[in-house]
Short mmCIF file of C-alpha atoms in Angstrom, two decimals:
data_model
loop_
_atom_site.label_atom_id
_atom_site.label_comp_id
_atom_site.label_asym_id
_atom_site.label_seq_id
_atom_site.Cartn_x
_atom_site.Cartn_y
_atom_site.Cartn_z
CA UNK A 153 -72.86 30.15 8.68
CA UNK A 154 -72.28 30.90 5.01
CA UNK A 155 -75.02 28.72 3.55
CA UNK A 156 -78.24 30.44 2.52
CA UNK A 157 -80.63 27.74 3.59
CA UNK A 158 -79.67 28.00 7.26
CA UNK A 159 -80.47 31.72 7.16
CA UNK A 160 -83.81 31.04 5.48
CA UNK A 161 -84.60 28.40 8.10
CA UNK A 162 -83.66 30.85 10.85
CA UNK A 163 -85.92 33.61 9.49
CA UNK A 164 -88.83 31.25 8.85
CA UNK A 165 -88.58 29.74 12.32
CA UNK A 166 -88.41 33.12 14.03
CA UNK A 167 -91.33 34.57 12.06
CA UNK A 168 -93.30 31.44 12.93
CA UNK A 169 -92.25 31.71 16.59
CA UNK A 170 -93.26 35.36 16.82
CA UNK A 171 -96.63 34.93 15.08
CA UNK A 172 -97.35 31.60 16.77
CA UNK A 173 -96.04 32.81 20.09
CA UNK A 174 -98.31 35.82 20.14
CA UNK A 175 -101.43 34.31 18.56
CA UNK A 176 -101.68 30.55 19.16
CA UNK A 177 -103.64 29.16 22.06
CA UNK A 178 -101.94 28.66 25.41
CA UNK A 179 -103.08 26.85 28.54
CA UNK A 180 -104.72 29.03 31.20
CA UNK A 181 -102.78 28.95 34.43
CA UNK A 182 -103.38 30.98 37.55
CA UNK A 183 -101.24 34.09 38.04
CA UNK A 184 -99.16 33.32 34.96
CA UNK A 185 -102.05 33.85 32.52
CA UNK A 186 -100.99 35.32 29.18
CA UNK A 187 -97.44 35.98 30.38
CA UNK A 188 -96.85 32.29 29.70
CA UNK A 189 -95.96 33.47 26.19
CA UNK A 190 -92.67 34.69 27.65
CA UNK A 191 -91.66 31.04 27.31
CA UNK A 192 -91.14 31.57 23.56
CA UNK A 193 -88.89 34.59 24.03
CA UNK A 194 -87.33 34.46 27.48
CA UNK A 195 -86.37 30.80 27.76
CA UNK A 196 -84.76 30.56 24.28
CA UNK A 197 -82.45 33.41 25.33
CA UNK A 198 -80.95 31.16 28.02
CA UNK A 199 -80.73 28.20 25.66
CA UNK A 200 -79.00 30.51 23.21
CA UNK A 201 -76.69 31.94 25.83
CA UNK A 202 -75.54 28.52 27.03
CA UNK A 203 -75.08 27.32 23.43
CA UNK A 204 -73.06 30.40 22.49
CA UNK A 205 -70.91 30.36 25.62
CA UNK A 206 -70.39 26.65 25.06
CA UNK A 207 -69.21 27.28 21.52
CA UNK A 208 -66.96 30.03 22.82
CA UNK A 209 -65.44 27.62 25.35
CA UNK A 210 -64.94 24.99 22.63
CA UNK A 211 -63.03 27.50 20.52
CA UNK A 212 -61.01 28.49 23.59
CA UNK A 213 -59.98 24.84 23.94
CA UNK A 214 -59.19 24.78 20.23
CA UNK A 215 -57.06 27.88 20.68
CA UNK A 216 -55.03 26.30 23.46
CA UNK A 217 -54.42 23.22 21.33
CA UNK A 218 -53.71 25.18 18.19
CA UNK A 219 -52.95 28.84 18.81
CA UNK A 220 -53.99 30.89 15.83
CA UNK A 221 -55.76 34.20 15.39
CA UNK A 222 -58.90 32.65 13.94
CA UNK A 223 -59.74 30.45 16.91
CA UNK A 224 -59.31 33.43 19.22
CA UNK A 225 -61.70 35.57 17.16
CA UNK A 226 -64.29 32.80 17.11
CA UNK A 227 -64.05 32.39 20.85
CA UNK A 228 -64.40 36.13 21.58
CA UNK A 229 -67.25 36.80 19.20
CA UNK A 230 -69.33 33.88 20.42
CA UNK A 231 -68.83 35.14 23.98
CA UNK A 232 -69.86 38.63 22.84
CA UNK A 233 -73.13 37.48 21.31
CA UNK A 234 -73.72 35.15 24.27
CA UNK A 235 -73.48 38.22 26.50
CA UNK A 236 -76.18 39.97 24.46
CA UNK A 237 -78.42 36.92 24.77
CA UNK A 238 -77.81 36.79 28.51
CA UNK A 239 -78.65 40.48 28.94
CA UNK A 240 -81.82 40.06 26.87
CA UNK A 241 -82.69 36.98 28.94
CA UNK A 242 -82.37 38.99 32.14
CA UNK A 243 -84.38 41.89 30.70
CA UNK A 244 -87.22 39.70 29.41
CA UNK A 245 -87.18 37.87 32.73
CA UNK A 246 -87.49 41.16 34.61
CA UNK A 247 -90.44 42.26 32.49
CA UNK A 248 -92.12 38.91 33.13
CA UNK A 249 -91.34 39.01 36.86
CA UNK A 250 -92.80 42.50 37.09
CA UNK A 251 -96.22 41.15 36.09
CA UNK A 252 -96.23 37.83 37.91
CA UNK A 253 -94.08 38.38 41.00
CA UNK A 254 -94.84 42.06 41.38
CA UNK A 255 -91.30 43.37 41.10
CA UNK A 256 -88.63 43.13 38.43
CA UNK A 257 -85.85 41.87 40.70
CA UNK A 258 -86.98 39.32 43.19
CA UNK A 259 -83.72 37.84 44.41
CA UNK A 260 -84.74 34.47 43.05
CA UNK A 261 -81.86 31.92 42.97
CA UNK A 262 -82.14 31.64 39.20
CA UNK A 263 -82.03 35.41 38.75
CA UNK A 264 -78.98 35.71 40.97
CA UNK A 265 -77.25 32.80 39.28
CA UNK A 266 -77.83 34.32 35.86
CA UNK A 267 -76.53 37.70 37.03
CA UNK A 268 -73.37 36.10 38.43
CA UNK A 269 -72.86 34.15 35.21
CA UNK A 270 -72.90 37.44 33.33
CA UNK A 271 -70.42 38.93 35.83
CA UNK A 272 -68.04 36.09 34.98
CA UNK A 273 -68.08 37.05 31.33
CA UNK A 274 -67.75 40.76 32.12
CA UNK A 275 -64.59 39.76 34.00
CA UNK A 276 -63.50 37.90 30.86
CA UNK A 277 -63.71 41.11 28.84
CA UNK A 278 -61.93 43.07 31.58
CA UNK A 279 -59.13 40.51 31.39
CA UNK A 280 -58.92 40.90 27.65
CA UNK A 281 -58.80 44.66 28.00
CA UNK A 282 -55.94 44.61 30.47
CA UNK A 283 -53.36 42.57 28.56
CA UNK A 284 -51.56 44.34 25.75
CA UNK A 285 -49.58 41.58 24.13
CA UNK A 286 -51.97 40.02 21.61
CA UNK A 287 -50.75 36.48 21.84
CA UNK A 288 -50.68 36.50 25.62
CA UNK A 289 -54.12 38.10 25.75
CA UNK A 290 -55.54 35.33 23.58
CA UNK A 291 -53.91 32.59 25.65
CA UNK A 292 -54.82 33.95 29.08
CA UNK A 293 -58.38 34.77 28.09
CA UNK A 294 -58.83 31.33 26.52
CA UNK A 295 -57.76 29.75 29.81
CA UNK A 296 -60.11 32.00 31.78
CA UNK A 297 -62.93 31.31 29.33
CA UNK A 298 -62.73 27.57 29.95
CA UNK A 299 -62.39 28.08 33.68
CA UNK A 300 -65.35 30.46 33.74
CA UNK A 301 -67.55 28.13 31.71
CA UNK A 302 -66.84 25.27 34.08
CA UNK A 303 -67.42 27.49 37.12
CA UNK A 304 -70.72 28.62 35.59
CA UNK A 305 -72.07 25.07 35.39
CA UNK A 306 -72.80 24.56 39.12
CA UNK A 307 -74.01 28.13 39.33
CA UNK A 308 -76.82 27.88 36.80
CA UNK A 309 -77.47 24.15 36.57
CA UNK A 310 -76.96 22.74 40.06
CA UNK A 311 -77.42 25.30 42.82
CA UNK A 312 -80.77 26.69 41.58
CA UNK A 313 -82.12 23.15 41.49
CA UNK A 314 -81.18 22.57 45.13
CA UNK A 315 -83.15 25.49 46.48
CA UNK A 316 -86.82 26.21 46.39
CA UNK A 317 -87.57 28.93 43.94
CA UNK A 318 -90.55 30.84 42.66
CA UNK A 319 -89.30 30.38 39.14
CA UNK A 320 -91.62 28.25 37.01
CA UNK A 321 -90.29 24.79 36.35
CA UNK A 322 -88.61 24.38 39.73
CA UNK A 323 -89.89 23.30 43.10
CA UNK A 324 -93.60 22.76 43.31
CA UNK A 325 -94.57 25.77 41.28
CA UNK A 326 -96.96 25.72 38.38
CA UNK A 327 -94.87 26.32 35.37
CA UNK A 328 -93.53 25.07 32.14
CA UNK A 329 -92.50 21.65 33.37
CA UNK A 330 -93.50 18.43 31.72
CA UNK A 331 -97.08 18.49 32.98
CA UNK A 332 -97.90 21.98 31.83
CA UNK A 333 -95.91 22.30 28.67
CA UNK A 334 -98.66 20.78 26.56
CA UNK A 335 -98.20 19.79 22.95
CA UNK A 336 -99.54 23.10 21.67
CA UNK A 337 -96.72 24.94 23.35
CA UNK A 338 -94.08 22.46 22.27
CA UNK A 339 -95.06 23.15 18.67
CA UNK A 340 -93.90 26.72 19.07
CA UNK A 341 -91.26 26.36 21.78
CA UNK A 342 -88.81 24.05 20.03
CA UNK A 343 -88.86 25.96 16.73
CA UNK A 344 -88.36 29.18 18.72
CA UNK A 345 -85.32 27.78 20.52
CA UNK A 346 -83.78 26.57 17.26
CA UNK A 347 -84.51 29.87 15.56
CA UNK A 348 -82.98 32.02 18.29
CA UNK A 349 -79.85 29.87 18.49
CA UNK A 350 -79.45 30.08 14.72
CA UNK A 351 -79.86 33.86 14.91
CA UNK A 352 -77.11 34.01 17.54
CA UNK A 353 -74.76 31.94 15.39
CA UNK A 354 -75.58 34.11 12.39
CA UNK A 355 -74.73 37.36 14.21
CA UNK A 356 -71.57 35.80 15.65
CA UNK A 357 -70.33 34.52 12.28
CA UNK A 358 -71.01 37.91 10.67
CA UNK A 359 -68.92 39.59 13.35
CA UNK A 360 -66.17 36.99 12.94
CA UNK A 361 -66.00 37.59 9.20
CA UNK A 362 -65.87 41.32 9.83
CA UNK A 363 -63.01 40.93 12.31
CA UNK A 364 -61.04 38.67 9.99
CA UNK A 365 -61.44 41.08 7.08
CA UNK A 366 -60.38 43.99 9.29
CA UNK A 367 -57.30 42.04 10.31
CA UNK A 368 -56.49 41.37 6.66
CA UNK A 369 -56.82 45.07 5.81
CA UNK A 370 -54.61 46.03 8.73
CA UNK A 371 -51.99 43.52 7.62
CA UNK A 372 -51.95 44.70 4.02
CA UNK A 373 -51.62 48.31 5.20
CA UNK A 374 -48.69 47.29 7.39
CA UNK A 375 -47.02 45.71 4.41
CA UNK A 376 -47.56 48.85 2.33
CA UNK A 377 -45.94 51.08 4.91
CA UNK A 378 -42.72 49.10 4.83
CA UNK B 205 -39.57 14.17 44.34
CA UNK B 206 -39.82 17.63 42.82
CA UNK B 207 -43.28 18.07 44.32
CA UNK B 208 -42.04 17.58 47.86
CA UNK B 209 -39.03 19.79 47.18
CA UNK B 210 -41.26 22.59 45.92
CA UNK B 211 -43.57 22.25 48.89
CA UNK B 212 -40.58 22.32 51.23
CA UNK B 213 -39.36 25.45 49.49
CA UNK B 214 -42.72 27.18 50.01
CA UNK B 215 -42.81 26.26 53.68
CA UNK B 216 -39.16 27.19 54.24
CA UNK B 217 -39.69 30.58 52.59
CA UNK B 218 -42.75 31.16 54.70
CA UNK B 219 -41.05 30.29 57.96
CA UNK B 220 -38.09 32.47 57.05
CA UNK B 221 -40.10 35.63 56.46
CA UNK B 222 -42.77 35.39 59.08
CA UNK B 223 -43.96 38.86 58.21
CA UNK B 224 -46.33 37.55 55.55
CA UNK B 225 -48.24 35.19 57.80
CA UNK B 226 -48.17 37.80 60.53
CA UNK B 227 -49.55 40.34 58.06
CA UNK B 228 -52.37 38.04 57.04
CA UNK B 229 -53.16 37.29 60.67
CA UNK B 230 -53.29 41.00 61.39
CA UNK B 231 -55.55 41.52 58.39
CA UNK B 232 -57.91 38.89 59.74
CA UNK B 233 -57.77 40.40 63.21
CA UNK B 234 -58.51 43.88 61.85
CA UNK B 235 -61.48 42.67 59.86
CA UNK B 236 -62.91 40.81 62.83
CA UNK B 237 -62.31 43.79 65.07
CA UNK B 238 -64.02 46.13 62.60
CA UNK B 239 -67.02 43.79 62.55
CA UNK B 240 -66.99 43.87 66.33
CA UNK B 241 -66.68 47.66 66.56
CA UNK B 242 -69.38 48.22 63.96
CA UNK B 243 -71.81 46.37 66.19
CA UNK B 244 -70.08 47.27 69.45
CA UNK B 245 -73.00 48.42 71.53
CA UNK B 246 -75.60 46.30 69.86
CA UNK B 247 -74.41 42.74 70.30
CA UNK B 248 -78.01 41.65 70.04
CA UNK B 249 -78.02 42.73 66.39
CA UNK B 250 -75.56 40.00 65.51
CA UNK B 251 -78.13 37.38 64.75
CA UNK B 252 -76.83 34.04 63.48
CA UNK B 253 -77.59 35.16 59.92
CA UNK B 254 -75.51 38.31 60.30
CA UNK B 255 -72.73 36.27 61.89
CA UNK B 256 -72.86 33.90 58.93
CA UNK B 257 -72.55 36.72 56.39
CA UNK B 258 -69.79 38.57 58.29
CA UNK B 259 -67.79 35.40 58.80
CA UNK B 260 -67.80 34.34 55.18
CA UNK B 261 -67.07 37.80 53.86
CA UNK B 262 -64.06 37.96 56.18
CA UNK B 263 -62.88 34.51 55.14
CA UNK B 264 -63.35 35.30 51.44
CA UNK B 265 -61.29 38.48 51.57
CA UNK B 266 -58.59 36.87 53.66
CA UNK B 267 -58.42 33.90 51.29
CA UNK B 268 -58.12 36.18 48.26
CA UNK B 269 -55.29 38.10 49.92
CA UNK B 270 -53.61 34.91 51.07
CA UNK B 271 -53.64 33.22 47.71
CA UNK B 272 -53.06 36.32 45.60
CA UNK B 273 -49.50 36.60 46.84
CA UNK B 274 -48.63 33.09 45.64
CA UNK B 275 -47.72 34.33 42.18
CA UNK B 276 -48.29 38.07 42.19
CA UNK B 277 -45.74 39.01 44.83
CA UNK B 278 -42.95 36.89 43.44
CA UNK B 279 -39.62 38.33 42.42
CA UNK B 280 -39.12 39.02 38.75
CA UNK B 281 -37.41 36.14 37.04
CA UNK B 282 -38.35 33.56 39.63
CA UNK B 283 -41.04 32.17 37.33
CA UNK B 284 -38.49 31.76 34.55
CA UNK B 285 -36.16 29.94 36.93
CA UNK B 286 -38.92 27.63 38.17
CA UNK B 287 -40.09 27.13 34.61
CA UNK B 288 -36.68 25.88 33.59
CA UNK B 289 -36.27 23.41 36.46
CA UNK B 290 -39.75 22.13 37.30
CA UNK B 291 -42.86 20.68 35.79
CA UNK B 292 -45.74 23.22 35.71
CA UNK B 293 -48.21 20.79 37.28
CA UNK B 294 -45.77 20.17 40.15
CA UNK B 295 -45.52 23.90 40.72
CA UNK B 296 -49.31 24.24 40.69
CA UNK B 297 -49.98 21.30 42.99
CA UNK B 298 -47.37 22.40 45.51
CA UNK B 299 -48.80 25.93 45.51
CA UNK B 300 -52.39 24.69 45.83
CA UNK B 301 -51.47 22.42 48.71
CA UNK B 302 -49.48 25.11 50.45
CA UNK B 303 -52.26 27.67 49.95
CA UNK B 304 -54.75 25.13 51.22
CA UNK B 305 -52.80 24.82 54.47
CA UNK B 306 -52.57 28.58 54.79
CA UNK B 307 -56.25 29.13 54.00
CA UNK B 308 -57.27 26.46 56.49
CA UNK B 309 -55.09 28.09 59.15
CA UNK B 310 -56.69 31.45 58.38
CA UNK B 311 -60.21 29.98 58.42
CA UNK B 312 -59.66 28.30 61.79
CA UNK B 313 -58.06 31.43 63.21
CA UNK B 314 -60.97 33.43 61.82
CA UNK B 315 -63.44 31.13 63.54
CA UNK B 316 -61.51 31.46 66.80
CA UNK B 317 -61.41 35.26 66.54
CA UNK B 318 -65.11 35.40 65.74
CA UNK B 319 -65.96 33.34 68.81
CA UNK B 320 -63.70 35.62 70.84
CA UNK B 321 -65.03 38.99 69.70
CA UNK B 322 -68.55 38.26 68.53
CA UNK B 323 -70.06 34.95 69.57
CA UNK B 324 -70.22 31.34 68.54
CA UNK B 325 -73.61 30.37 67.14
CA UNK B 326 -72.34 27.15 65.56
CA UNK B 327 -73.97 24.11 67.11
CA UNK B 328 -72.79 21.37 64.81
CA UNK B 329 -69.04 21.95 65.13
CA UNK B 330 -67.94 18.74 63.40
CA UNK B 331 -69.73 19.51 60.13
CA UNK B 332 -68.56 23.11 60.32
CA UNK B 333 -64.91 22.08 60.52
CA UNK B 334 -65.36 19.71 57.56
CA UNK B 335 -66.94 22.62 55.72
CA UNK B 336 -63.96 24.86 56.52
CA UNK B 337 -61.57 22.22 55.18
CA UNK B 338 -63.56 21.84 51.95
CA UNK B 339 -63.95 25.56 51.31
CA UNK B 340 -60.28 26.19 52.04
CA UNK B 341 -59.39 23.64 49.40
CA UNK B 342 -61.89 25.07 46.92
CA UNK B 343 -60.65 28.62 47.44
CA UNK B 344 -57.02 27.65 47.08
CA UNK B 345 -57.63 25.54 43.97
CA UNK B 346 -59.60 28.27 42.21
CA UNK B 347 -57.59 31.25 43.39
CA UNK B 348 -54.12 29.80 42.78
CA UNK B 349 -54.87 29.45 39.07
CA UNK B 350 -56.34 32.96 38.91
CA UNK B 351 -53.36 34.35 40.80
CA UNK B 352 -51.05 32.84 38.18
CA UNK B 353 -53.29 34.23 35.47
CA UNK B 354 -53.40 37.77 36.82
CA UNK B 355 -49.67 37.75 37.54
CA UNK B 356 -49.15 37.27 33.81
CA UNK B 357 -51.53 40.13 33.03
CA UNK B 358 -50.18 43.44 34.18
CA UNK B 359 -52.40 45.25 36.68
CA UNK B 360 -52.50 42.28 38.95
CA UNK B 361 -54.28 43.09 42.19
CA UNK B 362 -57.47 44.61 40.84
CA UNK B 363 -57.67 41.97 38.15
CA UNK B 364 -57.29 39.23 40.75
CA UNK B 365 -60.34 40.49 42.64
CA UNK B 366 -62.41 40.99 39.50
CA UNK B 367 -61.61 37.56 38.10
CA UNK B 368 -62.00 35.64 41.33
CA UNK B 369 -65.27 36.92 42.78
CA UNK B 370 -67.60 35.41 40.20
CA UNK B 371 -65.70 32.13 40.15
CA UNK B 372 -65.68 31.46 43.89
CA UNK B 373 -69.27 32.61 44.43
CA UNK B 374 -70.68 29.13 43.87
CA UNK B 375 -68.39 27.75 46.58
CA UNK B 376 -69.30 30.63 48.86
CA UNK B 377 -73.04 30.18 48.37
CA UNK B 378 -72.83 26.50 49.25
CA UNK B 379 -70.71 27.33 52.30
CA UNK B 380 -73.20 29.90 53.57
CA UNK B 381 -76.03 27.45 53.13
CA UNK B 382 -74.26 24.66 55.02
CA UNK B 383 -73.24 27.09 57.77
CA UNK B 384 -76.90 27.96 58.16
CA UNK B 385 -77.61 24.28 58.81
CA UNK B 386 -74.76 24.11 61.33
CA UNK B 387 -76.08 27.19 63.14
CA UNK B 388 -79.57 25.78 63.31
CA UNK B 389 -78.10 22.62 64.82
CA UNK B 390 -79.72 20.38 62.24
CA UNK B 391 -78.59 16.79 62.13
CA UNK B 392 -75.34 16.39 60.20
CA UNK B 393 -77.00 14.05 57.71
CA UNK B 394 -79.06 16.99 56.41
CA UNK B 395 -75.90 18.66 55.16
CA UNK B 396 -74.33 15.58 53.60
CA UNK B 397 -75.68 16.09 50.10
CA UNK B 398 -74.63 19.75 50.16
CA UNK B 399 -71.16 18.81 51.35
CA UNK B 400 -71.02 16.34 48.50
CA UNK B 401 -71.93 19.05 46.02
CA UNK B 402 -69.21 21.23 47.50
CA UNK B 403 -66.76 18.36 47.14
CA UNK B 404 -67.84 17.93 43.52
CA UNK B 405 -67.37 21.64 42.82
CA UNK B 406 -63.92 21.43 44.40
CA UNK B 407 -63.00 18.45 42.26
CA UNK B 408 -64.24 20.26 39.17
CA UNK B 409 -62.31 23.44 39.92
CA UNK B 410 -59.19 21.51 40.90
CA UNK B 411 -59.26 19.41 37.74
CA UNK B 412 -59.73 22.42 35.49
CA UNK B 413 -56.90 24.31 37.22
CA UNK B 414 -54.68 21.27 36.76
CA UNK B 415 -55.48 21.11 33.05
CA UNK B 416 -55.22 24.83 32.32
CA UNK B 417 -52.19 25.83 34.36
CA UNK B 418 -49.53 24.59 31.91
CA UNK B 419 -50.97 26.95 29.28
CA UNK B 420 -50.85 29.94 31.59
CA UNK B 421 -47.42 29.09 32.84
CA UNK B 422 -45.88 28.95 29.38
CA UNK B 423 -44.52 32.31 28.40
#
């Protein structure tokens, strides 16, 4: 993400999402009340996480087809930032659950699924930590990345939909499904999602550039020492 | 047919050193017996839900141990030999199929031991057996790939457990849910859509293993 206009768009969208998210009118629903504003901050985290992990998996595939250092770095850094989004998603969800369900961890299928999805990516980093050979580490972790992403799909997209859940938007609960997400909320929600995803890509690309420069420095120092 | 030859080799090796299967059987027996002893005087505490949880935990651990040895325990150099004479997908498919047979054997033995020591709350036996077949295949498809992966990384056994738990959890959750239906004696048609989802997850995991294994296998 080198171009300036994407960064400007990202900042504008996020400022709009924060101001609009906290100040604009929202529908009154029982129990949920004002916490419905979590929609602008909690839900985009999951959109962002899936987008970032998806990108990471795409670069893992690219690495397997064309093994070079760059693809590996892209894959790792997108997974890293996806992790942060996932953790923030869980945290914001716990804050929300504390006010609406009465306790931060409620054992809801969606909560458990999200926690397991994060465990998968923790395992990914453990795998990376335990292989010393750089090329082998990149190859094995790329394979696991793809495998993990595919295994994550039923976990967060299929199984939670098959069980009744207190989470808004599933089962018969009042929530942010198509009947309740009125046009006022859409006006803030979609910009918020776009903004958060852009922010994730921005952080990831910054880290990638940093890594690549570090690698260059290390290489030139190696050459000097010979 | 290299596939058949490889499968024959696995079976021949297994029959020659019976200690491995015997070891796994003993492992299963110990775990069942521990479950039994832990509840020894309070058989009434083993409600169907507890039985469900104990059973699947036992099967999961046994499956991980069963499949882990498919690549991890191999002699040094054997992978290079196989690599030079066989197609990686043939190696994978033969291992998955062989592990599937072994897992299924373990699952059925586990069910038998559980009925022997604890009790048998399963009412819908037909669906339960189908479920055991499907989960055995899912476990072996997912775990065989991960076993190959962690054999290439160095500290294999811990890594195997860490990598596999999150991946097989979706299979395990579906299995526990369907077992609950079987225990409650619901009509088999209630479980059909869940069995289908399990089948789909298996197909997904199997296909991905098939695609990824050549990359892991290459050294």
